[in-house]
XYZ file of N, CA, C and O in Angstrom:
468
model
N -205.880 -80.618 -7.413
C -206.974 -81.555 -7.399
C -206.444 -82.911 -7.005
O -205.270 -83.195 -7.159
N -207.315 -83.735 -6.527
C -206.922 -85.062 -6.097
C -206.478 -85.871 -7.304
O -207.179 -85.950 -8.307
N -205.310 -86.452 -7.212
C -204.780 -87.281 -8.286
C -205.081 -88.735 -7.959
O -204.795 -89.215 -6.872
N -205.672 -89.413 -8.896
C -205.999 -90.822 -8.715
C -204.768 -91.648 -9.043
O -204.135 -91.442 -10.075
N -204.407 -92.554 -8.165
C -203.222 -93.379 -8.383
C -203.489 -94.415 -9.465
O -204.632 -94.730 -9.785
N -202.426 -94.980 -9.986
C -202.545 -95.996 -11.027
C -203.348 -97.188 -10.536
O -204.182 -97.729 -11.271
N -203.145 -97.587 -9.302
C -203.890 -98.725 -8.754
C -205.383 -98.439 -8.743
O -206.193 -99.306 -9.081
N -205.757 -97.220 -8.372
C -207.171 -96.860 -8.373
C -207.710 -96.735 -9.786
O -208.867 -97.063 -10.044
N -206.889 -96.243 -10.703
C -207.344 -96.050 -12.079
C -207.719 -97.369 -12.737
O -208.615 -97.404 -13.582
N -207.058 -98.443 -12.347
C -207.365 -99.741 -12.935
C -208.768 -100.206 -12.584
O -209.350 -100.998 -13.309
N -209.322 -99.724 -11.465
C -210.653 -100.154 -11.061
C -211.733 -99.118 -11.390
O -212.891 -99.341 -11.119
N -211.341 -97.986 -11.977
C -212.297 -96.933 -12.317
C -212.619 -97.008 -13.806
O -211.742 -97.224 -14.633
N -213.872 -96.786 -14.113
C -214.318 -96.754 -15.503
C -213.498 -95.703 -16.261
O -213.333 -94.582 -15.788
N -212.991 -96.037 -17.440
C -212.177 -95.091 -18.206
C -212.889 -93.769 -18.502
O -212.253 -92.725 -18.567
N -214.201 -93.796 -18.651
C -214.925 -92.546 -18.919
C -214.879 -91.619 -17.704
O -214.841 -90.396 -17.854
N -214.851 -92.189 -16.511
C -214.749 -91.380 -15.296
C -213.365 -90.750 -15.216
O -213.226 -89.562 -14.898
N -212.350 -91.513 -15.546
C -210.983 -90.994 -15.538
C -210.840 -89.852 -16.535
O -210.241 -88.814 -16.218
N -211.407 -89.997 -17.729
C -211.370 -88.930 -18.733
C -212.081 -87.682 -18.229
O -211.583 -86.567 -18.361
N -213.265 -87.869 -17.644
C -214.032 -86.743 -17.106
C -213.237 -86.010 -16.029
O -213.180 -84.782 -16.018
N -212.592 -86.756 -15.142
C -211.817 -86.130 -14.072
C -210.639 -85.325 -14.624
O -210.332 -84.239 -14.124
N -210.007 -85.825 -15.663
C -208.896 -85.082 -16.276
C -209.388 -83.784 -16.910
O -208.732 -82.755 -16.816
N -210.550 -83.829 -17.540
C -211.137 -82.620 -18.123
C -211.487 -81.632 -17.011
O -211.205 -80.435 -17.113
N -212.078 -82.129 -15.932
C -212.427 -81.266 -14.806
C -211.182 -80.602 -14.216
O -211.209 -79.429 -13.852
N -210.095 -81.342 -14.136
C -208.844 -80.790 -13.615
C -208.336 -79.670 -14.514
O -207.861 -78.637 -14.027
N -208.444 -79.847 -15.818
C -208.000 -78.805 -16.758
C -208.854 -77.545 -16.631
O -208.338 -76.427 -16.675
N -210.162 -77.735 -16.466
C -211.061 -76.588 -16.315
C -210.776 -75.861 -15.001
O -210.678 -74.633 -14.971
N -210.632 -76.612 -13.926
C -210.340 -75.996 -12.626
C -209.013 -75.252 -12.664
O -208.891 -74.144 -12.132
N -208.023 -75.828 -13.313
C -206.717 -75.176 -13.424
C -206.827 -73.870 -14.210
O -206.250 -72.840 -13.823
N -207.592 -73.882 -15.295
C -207.791 -72.671 -16.091
C -208.540 -71.605 -15.288
O -208.211 -70.415 -15.359
N -209.523 -72.033 -14.517
C -210.280 -71.107 -13.680
C -209.372 -70.439 -12.651
O -209.374 -69.212 -12.498
N -208.597 -71.245 -11.947
C -207.700 -70.711 -10.922
C -206.682 -69.768 -11.561
O -206.419 -68.675 -11.035
N -206.135 -70.137 -12.700
C -205.177 -69.274 -13.393
C -205.808 -67.939 -13.785
O -205.190 -66.879 -13.639
N -207.041 -67.982 -14.276
C -207.733 -66.763 -14.679
C -207.936 -65.830 -13.487
O -207.668 -64.630 -13.576
N -208.396 -66.378 -12.382
C -208.660 -65.557 -11.201
C -207.374 -65.025 -10.585
O -207.284 -63.842 -10.235
N -206.367 -65.883 -10.462
C -205.096 -65.431 -9.901
C -204.438 -64.405 -10.818
O -203.792 -63.467 -10.346
N -204.613 -64.577 -12.121
C -204.044 -63.654 -13.095
C -204.610 -62.242 -12.985
O -203.984 -61.281 -13.417
N -205.794 -62.121 -12.420
C -206.415 -60.806 -12.203
C -206.049 -60.241 -10.831
O -206.571 -59.210 -10.423
N -205.178 -60.937 -10.094
C -204.716 -60.426 -8.811
C -205.530 -60.856 -7.610
O -205.240 -60.453 -6.485
N -206.546 -61.698 -7.826
C -207.357 -62.161 -6.709
C -206.584 -63.188 -5.880
O -205.689 -63.864 -6.385
N -206.990 -63.346 -4.637
C -206.571 -64.497 -3.843
C -207.818 -65.355 -3.650
O -208.946 -64.862 -3.746
N -207.622 -66.640 -3.420
C -208.732 -67.595 -3.387
C -208.701 -68.428 -2.117
O -207.636 -68.777 -1.614
N -209.897 -68.771 -1.643
C -210.046 -69.694 -0.526
C -210.983 -70.805 -0.978
O -211.950 -70.553 -1.700
N -210.711 -72.023 -0.567
C -211.508 -73.189 -0.955
C -212.349 -73.646 0.232
O -211.825 -73.810 1.334
N -213.641 -73.844 -0.005
C -214.530 -74.469 0.970
C -214.925 -75.811 0.374
O -215.635 -75.862 -0.632
N -214.437 -76.872 0.957
C -214.645 -78.210 0.412
C -215.942 -78.820 0.910
O -216.152 -78.950 2.112
N -216.798 -79.181 -0.029
C -218.032 -79.879 0.317
C -218.905 -79.141 1.311
O -219.586 -79.761 2.110
N -218.887 -77.819 1.292
C -219.721 -77.048 2.196
C -219.079 -76.768 3.540
O -219.678 -76.135 4.396
N -217.875 -77.256 3.743
C -217.168 -76.981 4.993
C -216.712 -75.528 5.012
O -216.747 -74.839 4.006
N -216.245 -75.079 6.167
C -215.722 -73.716 6.266
C -214.566 -73.544 5.312
O -213.784 -74.466 5.078
N -214.440 -72.337 4.810
C -213.361 -72.051 3.880
C -212.028 -71.962 4.605
O -211.961 -71.634 5.777
N -210.988 -72.281 3.873
C -209.640 -72.140 4.414
C -209.156 -70.714 4.221
O -209.910 -69.822 3.846
N -207.897 -70.515 4.477
C -207.305 -69.198 4.310
C -207.144 -68.884 2.826
O -206.826 -69.758 2.030
N -207.324 -67.628 2.489
C -207.133 -67.196 1.105
C -205.649 -67.253 0.762
O -204.797 -66.953 1.592
N -205.359 -67.654 -0.462
C -203.979 -67.793 -0.913
C -203.879 -67.445 -2.391
O -204.883 -67.460 -3.108
N -202.684 -67.177 -2.833
C -202.420 -66.980 -4.257
C -201.582 -68.135 -4.804
O -201.098 -68.064 -5.924
N -201.446 -69.194 -4.040
C -200.676 -70.364 -4.463
C -201.553 -71.294 -5.297
O -202.433 -71.984 -4.762
N -201.313 -71.310 -6.596
C -202.100 -72.176 -7.482
C -201.958 -73.636 -7.065
O -202.946 -74.373 -7.032
N -200.770 -74.032 -6.720
C -200.527 -75.422 -6.306
C -201.380 -75.793 -5.090
O -202.002 -76.849 -5.056
N -201.419 -74.902 -4.106
C -202.193 -75.180 -2.885
C -203.692 -75.246 -3.189
O -204.400 -76.121 -2.705
N -204.162 -74.308 -3.996
C -205.588 -74.274 -4.340
C -205.984 -75.551 -5.082
O -206.968 -76.207 -4.738
N -205.220 -75.921 -6.098
C -205.556 -77.116 -6.885
C -205.469 -78.382 -6.048
O -206.212 -79.337 -6.285
N -204.584 -78.407 -5.065
C -204.471 -79.576 -4.188
C -205.734 -79.760 -3.350
O -206.086 -80.894 -2.989
N -206.421 -78.677 -3.065
C -207.642 -78.750 -2.250
C -208.893 -79.050 -3.067
O -209.864 -79.584 -2.541
N -208.873 -78.708 -4.335
C -210.059 -78.900 -5.170
C -210.250 -80.359 -5.548
O -209.294 -81.083 -5.784
N -211.503 -80.773 -5.626
C -211.831 -82.093 -6.141
C -211.808 -83.211 -5.137
O -212.012 -84.368 -5.490
N -211.587 -82.904 -3.866
C -211.585 -83.964 -2.859
C -212.996 -84.340 -2.441
O -213.207 -85.390 -1.861
N -213.955 -83.482 -2.724
C -215.368 -83.726 -2.432
C -216.142 -83.620 -3.741
O -215.576 -83.313 -4.776
N -217.438 -83.845 -3.680
C -218.269 -83.756 -4.884
C -218.456 -82.325 -5.357
O -218.807 -82.083 -6.507
N -218.270 -81.368 -4.439
C -218.423 -79.972 -4.798
C -217.515 -79.112 -3.923
O -217.162 -79.484 -2.815
N -217.139 -77.979 -4.465
C -216.319 -77.009 -3.755
C -216.847 -75.615 -4.041
O -217.485 -75.382 -5.064
N -216.546 -74.704 -3.152
C -216.739 -73.285 -3.398
C -215.374 -72.625 -3.398
O -214.552 -72.905 -2.527
N -215.142 -71.790 -4.370
C -213.968 -70.927 -4.386
C -214.462 -69.543 -3.995
O -215.349 -68.988 -4.652
N -213.922 -69.009 -2.919
C -214.250 -67.650 -2.521
C -213.143 -66.749 -3.022
O -211.959 -67.044 -2.858
N -213.534 -65.677 -3.663
C -212.611 -64.792 -4.367
C -212.451 -63.501 -3.569
O -213.446 -62.865 -3.208
N -211.199 -63.145 -3.317
C -210.884 -61.962 -2.528
C -210.132 -60.945 -3.382
O -209.250 -61.318 -4.163
N -210.474 -59.679 -3.174
C -209.824 -58.585 -3.902
C -208.338 -58.549 -3.557
O -207.924 -59.002 -2.493
N -207.549 -58.014 -4.481
C -206.108 -57.893 -4.219
C -205.833 -57.009 -3.000
O -206.683 -56.243 -2.560
N -204.614 -57.130 -2.491
C -204.177 -56.307 -1.356
C -204.309 -54.838 -1.753
O -204.187 -54.508 -2.929
N -204.559 -53.965 -0.876
C -204.574 -54.161 0.565
C -205.941 -54.522 1.133
O -206.046 -54.843 2.308
N -207.018 -54.489 0.322
C -208.363 -54.663 0.882
C -208.664 -56.105 1.306
O -209.243 -56.327 2.354
N -208.354 -57.073 0.467
C -208.652 -58.492 0.735
C -210.117 -58.722 1.110
O -210.422 -59.594 1.907
N -211.008 -57.946 0.522
C -212.443 -58.105 0.768
C -212.973 -59.190 -0.155
O -212.609 -59.256 -1.334
N -213.857 -60.048 0.377
C -214.456 -61.071 -0.489
C -215.303 -60.374 -1.532
O -216.203 -59.611 -1.216
N -214.996 -60.671 -2.796
C -215.682 -59.990 -3.885
C -216.524 -60.923 -4.740
O -217.232 -60.463 -5.628
N -216.445 -62.212 -4.499
C -217.232 -63.134 -5.299
C -216.991 -64.578 -4.908
O -216.234 -64.874 -3.986
N -217.627 -65.474 -5.655
C -217.525 -66.899 -5.394
C -217.793 -67.674 -6.681
O -218.410 -67.173 -7.608
N -217.294 -68.912 -6.689
C -217.563 -69.847 -7.790
C -217.934 -71.177 -7.156
O -217.227 -71.675 -6.272
N -219.048 -71.763 -7.589
C -219.494 -73.069 -7.102
C -219.083 -74.116 -8.128
O -219.502 -74.053 -9.285
N -218.262 -75.056 -7.714
C -217.785 -76.126 -8.588
C -218.488 -77.421 -8.212
O -218.504 -77.806 -7.033
N -219.062 -78.098 -9.193
C -219.717 -79.385 -8.978
C -219.088 -80.379 -9.941
O -219.152 -80.191 -11.158
N -218.477 -81.399 -9.391
C -217.771 -82.389 -10.210
C -218.739 -83.466 -10.680
O -219.662 -83.835 -9.977
N -218.527 -83.924 -11.905
C -219.440 -84.889 -12.502
C -220.625 -84.192 -13.150
O -221.568 -84.822 -13.594
N -220.572 -82.868 -13.205
C -221.616 -82.057 -13.805
C -220.934 -81.111 -14.789
O -220.135 -81.537 -15.604
N -221.190 -79.837 -14.673
C -220.583 -78.856 -15.576
C -219.343 -78.203 -14.985
O -218.847 -77.237 -15.524
N -218.854 -78.693 -13.888
C -217.735 -78.162 -13.111
C -218.079 -76.774 -12.583
O -218.319 -76.614 -11.394
N -218.105 -75.753 -13.434
C -218.467 -74.417 -12.978
C -219.997 -74.346 -13.003
O -220.615 -74.053 -14.016
N -220.590 -74.651 -11.851
C -222.042 -74.749 -11.779
C -222.711 -73.394 -11.627
O -223.794 -73.166 -12.161
N -222.050 -72.478 -10.901
C -222.628 -71.162 -10.669
C -221.513 -70.238 -10.182
O -220.458 -70.704 -9.731
N -221.743 -68.952 -10.269
C -220.748 -67.987 -9.815
C -221.399 -66.626 -9.660
O -222.466 -66.371 -10.212
N -220.753 -65.759 -8.894
C -221.274 -64.400 -8.751
C -221.049 -63.653 -10.064
O -220.001 -63.775 -10.693
N -222.058 -62.907 -10.476
C -222.050 -62.310 -11.813
C -220.923 -61.305 -12.024
O -220.511 -61.082 -13.159
N -220.373 -60.740 -10.968
C -219.273 -59.787 -11.141
C -218.000 -60.465 -11.655
O -217.086 -59.787 -12.106
N -217.951 -61.787 -11.606
C -216.773 -62.525 -12.090
C -216.903 -62.954 -13.549
O -216.045 -63.667 -14.068
N -217.949 -62.532 -14.218
C -218.174 -62.926 -15.612
C -216.957 -62.680 -16.505
O -216.608 -63.555 -17.309
N -216.265 -61.547 -16.397
C -215.099 -61.339 -17.269
C -213.994 -62.389 -17.069
O -213.287 -62.712 -18.018
N -213.864 -62.916 -15.868
C -212.854 -63.930 -15.596
C -213.341 -65.337 -15.945
O -212.558 -66.205 -16.313
N -214.659 -65.561 -15.834
C -215.244 -66.884 -16.064
C -215.477 -67.144 -17.549
O -215.306 -68.275 -18.024
N -215.856 -66.144 -18.303
C -216.219 -66.325 -19.717
C -215.140 -67.040 -20.526
O -215.450 -68.002 -21.251
N -213.862 -66.640 -20.440
C -212.858 -67.359 -21.226
C -212.661 -68.809 -20.770
O -212.372 -69.682 -21.583
N -212.860 -69.049 -19.498
C -212.727 -70.418 -18.986
C -213.884 -71.270 -19.499
O -213.685 -72.419 -19.895
N -215.073 -70.711 -19.509
C -216.233 -71.436 -20.060
C -216.044 -71.736 -21.543
O -216.369 -72.832 -21.999
N -215.516 -70.774 -22.275
C -215.240 -71.001 -23.704
C -214.198 -72.106 -23.880
O -214.352 -72.974 -24.751
N -213.172 -72.103 -23.053
C -212.153 -73.171 -23.087
C -212.788 -74.519 -22.779
O -212.525 -75.516 -23.461
N -213.666 -74.559 -21.764
C -214.303 -75.818 -21.366
C -215.142 -76.396 -22.495
O -215.215 -77.626 -22.653
N -215.750 -75.540 -23.287
C -216.562 -76.008 -24.418
C -215.726 -76.699 -25.488
O -216.259 -77.482 -26.284
N -214.433 -76.442 -25.523
C -213.576 -77.068 -26.530
C -213.077 -78.435 -26.116
O -212.476 -79.140 -26.921
N -213.275 -78.784 -24.841
C -212.742 -80.062 -24.329
C -213.693 -81.215 -24.553
O -214.848 -81.074 -24.659
């Protein structure tokens, strides 16, 4: 996710900075949950075309949060690599705004974690 520099943080409302840190934790937990099930993920930033699917958590998190919303497209493990679902992320809202229902087993623990933050 996009990291706000110290210079920028001084001009941002502290509540926004707190919200962004919580969103980063939720997104990180989501990516970990999906990757942990063997999926690969592609990020579509702000409605743009999706990038290549990857299993690199670092790469995925670096792409998330640069726009107001992202889509994570979820691909089945090798050898099929068929798109099996999606997650719609909206920042400044509930983060995980919507998702394909087949991903409920992976999303439920992340939603429970988000409720504790």
